[in-house]
CSV table of C-alpha atoms in Angstrom, one decimal:
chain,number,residue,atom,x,y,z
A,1,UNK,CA,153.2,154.1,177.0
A,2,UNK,CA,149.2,153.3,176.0
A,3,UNK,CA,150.1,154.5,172.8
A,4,UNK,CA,152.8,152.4,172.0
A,5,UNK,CA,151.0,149.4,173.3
A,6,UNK,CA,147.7,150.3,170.9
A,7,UNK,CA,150.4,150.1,167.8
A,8,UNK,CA,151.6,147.3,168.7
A,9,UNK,CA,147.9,145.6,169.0
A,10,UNK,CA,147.0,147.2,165.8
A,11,UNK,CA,150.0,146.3,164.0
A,12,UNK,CA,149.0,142.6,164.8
A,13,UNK,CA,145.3,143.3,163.8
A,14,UNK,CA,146.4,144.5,160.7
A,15,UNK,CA,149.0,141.7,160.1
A,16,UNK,CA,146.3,139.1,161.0
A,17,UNK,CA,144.0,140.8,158.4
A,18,UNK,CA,146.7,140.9,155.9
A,19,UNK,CA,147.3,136.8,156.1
A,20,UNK,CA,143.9,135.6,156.7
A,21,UNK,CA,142.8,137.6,153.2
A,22,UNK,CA,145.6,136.1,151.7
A,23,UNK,CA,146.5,139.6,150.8
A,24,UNK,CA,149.8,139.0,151.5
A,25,UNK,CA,150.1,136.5,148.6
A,26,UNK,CA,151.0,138.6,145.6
A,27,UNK,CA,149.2,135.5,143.2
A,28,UNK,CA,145.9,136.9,145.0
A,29,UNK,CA,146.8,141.0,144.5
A,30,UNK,CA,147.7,140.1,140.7
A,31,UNK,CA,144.2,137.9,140.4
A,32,UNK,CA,142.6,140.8,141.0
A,33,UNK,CA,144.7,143.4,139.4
A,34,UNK,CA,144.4,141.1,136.1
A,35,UNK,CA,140.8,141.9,135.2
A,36,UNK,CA,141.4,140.1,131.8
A,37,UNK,CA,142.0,137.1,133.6
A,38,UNK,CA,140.2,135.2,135.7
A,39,UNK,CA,139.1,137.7,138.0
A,40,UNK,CA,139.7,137.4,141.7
A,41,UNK,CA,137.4,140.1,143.4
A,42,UNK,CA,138.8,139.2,146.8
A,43,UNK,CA,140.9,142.1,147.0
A,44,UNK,CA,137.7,144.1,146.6
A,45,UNK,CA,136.3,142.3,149.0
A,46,UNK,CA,138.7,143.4,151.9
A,47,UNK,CA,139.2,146.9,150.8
A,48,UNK,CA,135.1,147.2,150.8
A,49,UNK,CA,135.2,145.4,154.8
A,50,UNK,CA,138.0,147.4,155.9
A,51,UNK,CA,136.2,150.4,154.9
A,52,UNK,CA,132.7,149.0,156.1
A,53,UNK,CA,135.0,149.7,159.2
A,54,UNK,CA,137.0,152.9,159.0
A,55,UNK,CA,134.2,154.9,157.0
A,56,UNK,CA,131.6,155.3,159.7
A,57,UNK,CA,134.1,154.8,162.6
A,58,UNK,CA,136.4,157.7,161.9
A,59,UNK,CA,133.3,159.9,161.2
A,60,UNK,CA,132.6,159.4,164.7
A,61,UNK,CA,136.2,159.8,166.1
A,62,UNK,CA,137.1,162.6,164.4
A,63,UNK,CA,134.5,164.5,165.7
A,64,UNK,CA,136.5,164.3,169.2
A,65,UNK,CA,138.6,167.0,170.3
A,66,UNK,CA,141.4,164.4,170.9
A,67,UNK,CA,142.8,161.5,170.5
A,68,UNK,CA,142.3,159.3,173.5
A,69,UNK,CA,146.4,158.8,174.1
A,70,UNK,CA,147.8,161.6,172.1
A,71,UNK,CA,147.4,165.6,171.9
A,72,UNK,CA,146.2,165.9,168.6
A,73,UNK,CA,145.4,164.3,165.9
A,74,UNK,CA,148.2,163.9,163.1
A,75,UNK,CA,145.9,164.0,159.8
A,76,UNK,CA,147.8,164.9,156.6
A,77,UNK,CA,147.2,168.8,156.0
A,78,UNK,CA,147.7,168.7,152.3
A,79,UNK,CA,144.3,169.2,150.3
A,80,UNK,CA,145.3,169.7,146.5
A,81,UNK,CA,145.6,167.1,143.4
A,82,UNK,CA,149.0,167.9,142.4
A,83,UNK,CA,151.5,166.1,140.1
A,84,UNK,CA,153.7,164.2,142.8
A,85,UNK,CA,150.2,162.6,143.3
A,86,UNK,CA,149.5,162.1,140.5
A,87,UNK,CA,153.3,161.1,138.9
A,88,UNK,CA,153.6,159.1,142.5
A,89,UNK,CA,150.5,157.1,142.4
A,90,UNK,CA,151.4,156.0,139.0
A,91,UNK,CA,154.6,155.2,139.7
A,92,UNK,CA,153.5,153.2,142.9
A,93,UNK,CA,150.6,151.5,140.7
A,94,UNK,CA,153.4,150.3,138.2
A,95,UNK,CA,155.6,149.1,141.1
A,96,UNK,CA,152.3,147.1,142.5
A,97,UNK,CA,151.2,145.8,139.3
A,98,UNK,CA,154.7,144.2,138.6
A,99,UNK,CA,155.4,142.8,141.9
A,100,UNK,CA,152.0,142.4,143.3
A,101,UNK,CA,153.1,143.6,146.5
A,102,UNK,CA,152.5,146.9,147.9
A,103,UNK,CA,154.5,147.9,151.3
A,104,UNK,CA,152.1,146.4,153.8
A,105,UNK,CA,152.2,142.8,152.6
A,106,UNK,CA,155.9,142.7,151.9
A,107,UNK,CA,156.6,143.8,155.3
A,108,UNK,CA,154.0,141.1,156.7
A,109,UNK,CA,155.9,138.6,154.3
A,110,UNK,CA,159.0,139.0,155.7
A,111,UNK,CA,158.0,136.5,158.0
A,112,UNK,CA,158.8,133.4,156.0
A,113,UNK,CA,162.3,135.0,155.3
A,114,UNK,CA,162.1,135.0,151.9
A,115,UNK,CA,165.1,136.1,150.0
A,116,UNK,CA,162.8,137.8,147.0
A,117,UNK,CA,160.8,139.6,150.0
A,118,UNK,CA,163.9,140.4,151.6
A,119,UNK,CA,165.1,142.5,148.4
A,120,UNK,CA,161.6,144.0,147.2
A,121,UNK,CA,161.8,145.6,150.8
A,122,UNK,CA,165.4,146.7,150.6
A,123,UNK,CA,164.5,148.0,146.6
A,124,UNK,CA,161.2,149.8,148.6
A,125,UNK,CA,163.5,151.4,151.4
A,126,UNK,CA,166.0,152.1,149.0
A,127,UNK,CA,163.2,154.0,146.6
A,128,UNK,CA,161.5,155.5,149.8
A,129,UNK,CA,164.8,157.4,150.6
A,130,UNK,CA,166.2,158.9,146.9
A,131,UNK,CA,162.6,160.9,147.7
A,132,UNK,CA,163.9,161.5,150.8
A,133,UNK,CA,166.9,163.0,149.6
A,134,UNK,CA,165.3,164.9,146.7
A,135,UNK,CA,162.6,166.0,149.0
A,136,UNK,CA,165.4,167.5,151.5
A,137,UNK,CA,167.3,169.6,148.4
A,138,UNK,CA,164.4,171.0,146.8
A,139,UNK,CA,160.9,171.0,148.3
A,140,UNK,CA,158.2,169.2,146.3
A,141,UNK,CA,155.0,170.5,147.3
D,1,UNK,CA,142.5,131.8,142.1
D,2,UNK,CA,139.0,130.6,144.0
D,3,UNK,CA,137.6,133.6,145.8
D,4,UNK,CA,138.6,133.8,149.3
D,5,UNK,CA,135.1,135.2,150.3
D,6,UNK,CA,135.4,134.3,154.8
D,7,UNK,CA,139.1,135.3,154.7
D,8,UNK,CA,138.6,138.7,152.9
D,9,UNK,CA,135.6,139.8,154.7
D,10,UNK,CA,137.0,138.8,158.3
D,11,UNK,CA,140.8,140.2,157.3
D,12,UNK,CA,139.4,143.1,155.8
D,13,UNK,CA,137.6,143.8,158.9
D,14,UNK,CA,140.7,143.4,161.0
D,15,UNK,CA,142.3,145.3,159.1
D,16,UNK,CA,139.7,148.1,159.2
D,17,UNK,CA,139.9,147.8,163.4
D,18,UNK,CA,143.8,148.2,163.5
D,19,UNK,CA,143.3,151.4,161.4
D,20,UNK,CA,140.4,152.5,163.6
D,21,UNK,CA,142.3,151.5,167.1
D,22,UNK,CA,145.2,154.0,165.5
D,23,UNK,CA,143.3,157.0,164.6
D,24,UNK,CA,141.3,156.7,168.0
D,25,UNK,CA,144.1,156.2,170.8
D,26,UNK,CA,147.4,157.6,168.8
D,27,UNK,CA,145.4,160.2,165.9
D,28,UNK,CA,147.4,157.9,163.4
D,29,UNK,CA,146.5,157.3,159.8
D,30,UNK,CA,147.9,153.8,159.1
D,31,UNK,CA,149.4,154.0,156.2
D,32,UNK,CA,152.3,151.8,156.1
D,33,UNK,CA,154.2,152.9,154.0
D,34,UNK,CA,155.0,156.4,155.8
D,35,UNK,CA,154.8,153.8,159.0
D,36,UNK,CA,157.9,152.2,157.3
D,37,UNK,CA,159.4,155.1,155.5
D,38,UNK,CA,159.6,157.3,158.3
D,39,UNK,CA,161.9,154.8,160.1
D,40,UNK,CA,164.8,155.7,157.3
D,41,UNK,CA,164.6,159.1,158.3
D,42,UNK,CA,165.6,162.0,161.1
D,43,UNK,CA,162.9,161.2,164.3
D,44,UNK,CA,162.7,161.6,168.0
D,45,UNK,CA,163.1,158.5,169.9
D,46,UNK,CA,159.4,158.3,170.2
D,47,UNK,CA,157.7,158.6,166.8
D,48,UNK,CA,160.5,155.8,165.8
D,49,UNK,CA,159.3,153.7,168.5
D,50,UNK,CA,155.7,153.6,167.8
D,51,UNK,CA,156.2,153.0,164.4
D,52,UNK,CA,159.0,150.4,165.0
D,53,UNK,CA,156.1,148.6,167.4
D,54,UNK,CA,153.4,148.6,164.4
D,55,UNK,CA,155.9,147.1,162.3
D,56,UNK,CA,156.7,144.7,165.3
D,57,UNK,CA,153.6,143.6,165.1
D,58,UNK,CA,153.1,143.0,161.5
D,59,UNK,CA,155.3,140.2,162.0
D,60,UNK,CA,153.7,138.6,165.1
D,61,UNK,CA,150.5,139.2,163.5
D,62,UNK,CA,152.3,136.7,160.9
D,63,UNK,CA,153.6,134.5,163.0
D,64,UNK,CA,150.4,133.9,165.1
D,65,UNK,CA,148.5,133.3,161.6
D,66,UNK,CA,151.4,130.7,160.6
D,67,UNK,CA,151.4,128.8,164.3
D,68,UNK,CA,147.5,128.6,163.7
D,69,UNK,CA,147.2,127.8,159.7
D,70,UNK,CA,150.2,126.1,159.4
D,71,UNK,CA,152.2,128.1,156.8
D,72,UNK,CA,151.8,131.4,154.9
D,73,UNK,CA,151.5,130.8,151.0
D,74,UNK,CA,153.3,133.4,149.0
D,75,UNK,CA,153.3,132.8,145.1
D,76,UNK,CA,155.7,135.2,143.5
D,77,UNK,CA,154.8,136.5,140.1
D,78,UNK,CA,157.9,138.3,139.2
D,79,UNK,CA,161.1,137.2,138.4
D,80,UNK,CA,164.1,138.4,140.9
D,81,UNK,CA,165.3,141.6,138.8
D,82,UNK,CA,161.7,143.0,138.3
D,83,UNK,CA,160.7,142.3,141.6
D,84,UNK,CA,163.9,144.5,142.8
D,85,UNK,CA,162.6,147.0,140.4
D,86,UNK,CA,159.3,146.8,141.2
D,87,UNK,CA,160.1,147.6,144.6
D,88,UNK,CA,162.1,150.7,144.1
D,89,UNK,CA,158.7,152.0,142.1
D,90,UNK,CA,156.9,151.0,144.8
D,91,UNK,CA,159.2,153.1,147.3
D,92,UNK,CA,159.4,155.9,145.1
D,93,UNK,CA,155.7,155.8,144.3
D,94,UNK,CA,154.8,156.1,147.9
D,95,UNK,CA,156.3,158.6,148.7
D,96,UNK,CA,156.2,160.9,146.5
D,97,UNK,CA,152.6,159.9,146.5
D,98,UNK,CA,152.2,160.4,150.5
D,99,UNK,CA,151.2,156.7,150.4
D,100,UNK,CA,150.0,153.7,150.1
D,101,UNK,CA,147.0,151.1,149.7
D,102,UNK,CA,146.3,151.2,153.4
D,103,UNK,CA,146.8,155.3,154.3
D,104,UNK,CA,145.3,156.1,150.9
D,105,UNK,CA,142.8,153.3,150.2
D,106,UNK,CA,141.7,152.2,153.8
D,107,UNK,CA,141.9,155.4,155.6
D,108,UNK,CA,141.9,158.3,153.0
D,109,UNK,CA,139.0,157.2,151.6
D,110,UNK,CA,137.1,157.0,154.5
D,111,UNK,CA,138.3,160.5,155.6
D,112,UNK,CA,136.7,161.0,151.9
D,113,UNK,CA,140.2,162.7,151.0
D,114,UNK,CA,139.9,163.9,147.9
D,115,UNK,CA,143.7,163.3,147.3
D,116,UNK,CA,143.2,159.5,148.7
D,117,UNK,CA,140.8,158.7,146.1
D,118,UNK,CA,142.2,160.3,143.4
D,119,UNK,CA,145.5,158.4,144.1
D,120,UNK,CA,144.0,155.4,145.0
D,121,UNK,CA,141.8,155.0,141.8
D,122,UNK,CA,144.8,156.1,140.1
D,123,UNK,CA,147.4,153.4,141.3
D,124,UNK,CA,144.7,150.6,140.9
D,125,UNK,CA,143.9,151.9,137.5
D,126,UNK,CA,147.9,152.0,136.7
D,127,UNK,CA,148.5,148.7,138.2
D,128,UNK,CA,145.5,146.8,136.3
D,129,UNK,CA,147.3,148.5,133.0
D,130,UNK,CA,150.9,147.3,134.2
D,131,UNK,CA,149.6,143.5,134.6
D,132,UNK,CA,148.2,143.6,131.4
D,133,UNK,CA,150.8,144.9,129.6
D,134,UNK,CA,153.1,142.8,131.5
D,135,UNK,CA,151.3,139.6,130.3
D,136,UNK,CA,151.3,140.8,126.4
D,137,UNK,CA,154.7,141.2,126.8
D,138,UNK,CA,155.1,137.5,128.4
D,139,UNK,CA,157.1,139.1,131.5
């Protein structure tokens, strides 16, 4: 039950976060994306905080032999650069760089009920599972 | 766009906590968009619900900055039909790509992943090249 309570409280954090760095506006994700432009660095800014955060703090926690509501923890076990990486971090970054939204912030957004939100997340859900599906016929390692 | 100097360092810092709260009570990377993803797909009653609770709280965490601020300020930059398309990329992307700015960027990186930063200097890379081809093109 503590564990579900902790996502809840972090999914606010991290919804908070997302709004008060504006990162949930896609003008400020394309600002900073467009580095021809008139640069917006705040994007940088809140990637370099967060990780001001996470970097020493999960040096620390992961030296635990458990998390403190759960077994185990669930890290991903795959170590190698292979192509769905590769093909699938491109194909995200072109996704990102058209829509300026990435999954975090378009959930956040759906807030103000915006039809255009609305769809980019049914597109995203939609795109999610064909992966799904192809994942479950053949396996893509 | 003026630099949003207070807001980024005091939301990035939130955002770092959340993903530090996860991986220290639940051993959860928070990467949303597995977080999301893993809704659509074949789960136990209880990985659904902690997920479906993070998600939950997206939206409050919304709604308390809105009751406070006001409003929340979204400025579209895609027309209807490539913000549709942009999405499916953006699902495809992800997870095929085992995620997304937050479990890759936030979290991978600071598990110095050497997946995470390859993807994540890859899909920022990829994204500054789509906007700018996107603007020579006058999309």
């Amino acid at each position: 039950m503590k564990n579900n309570l902790m996502s809840l409280i972090a999914g606010i954090l991290f919804g908070l976060g997302l709004c008060l760095s504006e990162m949930v506006d896609p003008a400020r994700v394309i600002g900073f994306l467009d580095i021809t432009g008139d640069w917006d660095p705040t994007l940088a800014l809140v990637m370099a905080s967060a990780l001001m955060i996470t970097f020493p703090s999960f040096w620390f926690i992961l030296k635990r032999h458990q998390p403190v509501c759960a077994d185990k923890f669930s890290l991903p076990d795959k170590k190698d650069i292979d192509s769905p990486l590769v093909i699938g971090a491109s194909l995200f970054g072109i996704g990102w760089g058209l829509g300026g939204f990435c999954p975090g912030p378009a959930i956040t957004a759906l807030v103000t009920l915006s039809p255009d939100v609305v769809l980019f997340v049914l597109a995203m859900l939609t795109g999610y599972y064909l992966i799904y599906l192809v994942k479950q016929d053949k396996v893509i390692k | 766009m003026e630099t949003n100097w207070l807001g980024g360092i005091f939301g990035g810092a939130l955002i770092g906590l959340s993903a530090v709260l996860m991986l220290l009570f639940n051993g959860r990377i928070t990467g949303i968009s597995g977080i999301v993803g893993s809704l659509l797909v074949n789960q136990s009653f209880s990985e659904r619900l902690w997920r479906a609770l993070f998600i939950l709280g997206l939206l409050i965490g919304a709604a308390i900055y809105i009751t406070i601020h006001g409003e929340l300020e979204l400025h579209l930059q895609a027309s209807r039909s490539l913000l549709i398309l942009s999405g499916l990329l953006v699902g495809i992307g992800t997870n095929l790509g085992s995620g997304c700015t937050s479990g890759h960027g936030v979290c991978g990186i600071a598990r110095l992943s050497k997946r995470s930063i390859t993807a994540t200097l890859i899909f920022i890379g990829v994204a500054m090249l789509t906007v700018f081809i996107k603007q020579k093109l006058g999309l």
